[in-house]
Amino acid sequence: MNIDTVTKHNKTINTNIKTKKIAVIGLGYVGLPLAVEFGKQFQTIGFDINQSRVDELNNGKDSTLEVEDDLLQAVLKKDIEEQGLYITTNSSVIENCDVYIVTVPTPTDKYHRPILTPLYKASETVAKVLKKGDIVIYESTVYPGVTEDECVPVLEKHSGLKFNTDFFCGYSPERINPGDKKHTVTKILKVTSGSTPEIAEIVDQLYRSIITAGTFKASSIKVAEAAKVIENSQRDINIAFVNELSKIFNLLEIDTHEVLEAAGTKWNFLPFKPGLVGGHCIGVDPYYLAQKAQEVGYHPEIILAGRRLNDTMGKYVAGEIVKLMVKKDIKVKGANVLMLGITFKENCPDIRNTKAIDVYNELLTYNINVEVLDPWASKAEVAHEYGIEVYNEVPKDKKFDAIILTVAHNEFKEMAIDTLQAANSVLYDVKGFFDKKQVDARL
């Protein structure tokens, strides 16, 4: 039975997007901004298994800082039947929805293998309330084939319904850039797709109703999945290239940032800079693509080479700092070092897969005392995730033998760095953030 038959005779598909009731599964950096935007036009339910997160949001606060509190408060509703956003941990509340958007994380394990458990669990939750005619849309970053080969069987098993006859799927990869207040969810063009041409059109119209930047309808779910995973793989490889250049130019005693500035005067030179490559996307997505490639018998050389290089940059930075300390006759063992920044990027509280922790851990192997200052990071989250204490304010009456800028938070521009430096000390700049004359070296 094709979708036209289902639509015309059994009337299981509601093609009028204006009447859709939407559930967003997972209210983190991706799900919350999306749920807020849908809540402005649709009856929307935000579901998350984290009770403290739901309580926080229902109090009109977002600790991720992706949605301003006044915007969240404006769209929040206590009545589930009203247009707006109703937030809950009760999965039975979402049973009257007909569009389910899954925005749970897709991390990797310590061996860099994809962890699909959050997707499986979210799919089970949706399957238990799935009805004929419903559409399940996935936004989580995956390798090509996960939606139809991994998630759909879970939906079928736990719902008793048949894919593309009773229920349908779509895929629209998230493009959230944490901490970016310019490129917010509605201002980034959205790739969409569906399990049939008709469903693809419904999914596209649904997103088009909230995405002011517009949409791009991919030819299939697999194409949309592949498009997402190569976006960040491409960035990862380019950053790996300039990280390698940084290592070469350091040996040649040439300033990498000055080289990039000069090369950047050519119109088609790509503006990538060296740095620590972490986070929930660039530092993870290439492994998803590599996993799928290996499953079909191809060993991806460039993708994995880029990952290997970027994954070693924390150790490299720590080594460079120790070398500078030795050159300045600063005793390494027992030295006091201040690391500026622990989040995975600037002006953002997100600590997921941060590579700043690699610098920290490597310095510890030299028996160095390392303290961390980050005005954006949550003390509780850092302690829970990495087992270390972080300061949100400048330590008083302390002098450091070395200071490392790992994350370019705006607040660090206003700091009087010299007041924290010992008479003989090292200042190392990973991001090219400070004036070149101010630092001993930069990546």
Steps between C-alpha positions, in 0.01 A plus 500: 500500500656832399458829676251635245268210576545552872434869466199482270318199636598435860575865571777411742725784386417855599668718238390829658807607696308777678317239707806300594576429865873472549712321759871577530689216669812630677530859624871571483694740279314377190153411623415802712553774238304290251216437746477871580471591132235237433320611816450844350273353231394151608381303798840368604611266776861487608594167657818418692590223745708738715267629772735775616530627143122503459454676836756762397326564168154514657640769729592695187876447522735343246845415634632431148432869419377403154159656567464828685288467812241757391445318168462168679258645751292659224438169323455275807145376561347310791200385294593222261221594260626855446731611222839529659756276670408255774801328662483166678672175600173308468511302174125432506442872439644476149257230384268751331775645282533403135853625429791384717837670462793318661792723602698283740884496499706248303842474672786255456661267755863503611590297192329760275216264412152652452264469796144467371344416836334843544342461154376149580349613832336805343360281221353261757336790682344627178399151383291442811270790407528475121174494303405449138590803292766633738835630379827454689777744404859451616744790539784322681825476304550146371666309219296429185243228563443537873146638472366223278730212599531559876216722622211379283528136622476628858193704411337200329583256780362710784200646316379201301462731201648469152745757361379700200154348532392591853765754598770695319839654567703805412851624563602864542853534638552748780715801421518661841822689571522531882574851621437656159238775536522595132440161336205386710270211407262701280783676317680188380370332183351161592548177307185285505399156374229238530448128457268559203471798264172602660639484853811687387277786388309505830827501698637777280187713542509447876854632531443770241231643728760590766835521317529850353822406320309242297535128444667257260308182431744211452413213270504241778557451871841343435610801294398735783683285757813494285486876440503569871784266587730639228441863600699461817740243356602760242565759772691245706735418210561867422582580863728196514687642201565834669589323825764309308618826343528645850732217605714549188520878529583475869807294409587758235449781755228661289178639651212288364239773547707744297535242223124439496433874494726542199359197317148619579542797267427262211127495423457122515719419799291335774519680838574216740717543811691253717351394831351233724222319315236365736130544556201286415532535120840554339679280750245217467331495157803378300505183707137430402587522132817294552299230678259464209780504245676215680175301518483502120865407462674833449766636735474882497853635500461880486208515743676293767836670441334835571341361816826353623683827454231710666466256789870544584501880511437522875809292571698707249398831662597374847836390367565840344421673829740277691775571244447875544518461878829311470644766270414764760654294781162457668489188714238276339431257784273669750446805278171689531317533169172676419290378210255752358194313379357148524192520273533360148467845340488868585209685662306181560445280810514172305772268636411192293808333351717802573863451399620756754486212747774327298734793569411482870556125527829508311637776724418287804738231371785748559391536867382854430231662716229610256211732582217578258318830459184511290225759553257303278536144627279347769709396800267207568506375141880520472541321833255228394638452148873541557550484876674836525427831667448806285500864604249744354689802629867597494693339787610769746854554624643226279788505256554238233811362334306452177164610364335327203211651304307196374157657442449852364223623732438875465553545874867411465558813292412711803731314738822650626704193412826653616372516859470120497846433362801421713813708440630228271210332322359371171188621319384263226210583266324208332248718318703800380282702735748736663735749338803316365734727699327396821561125471802270495349281230173418327382187324 
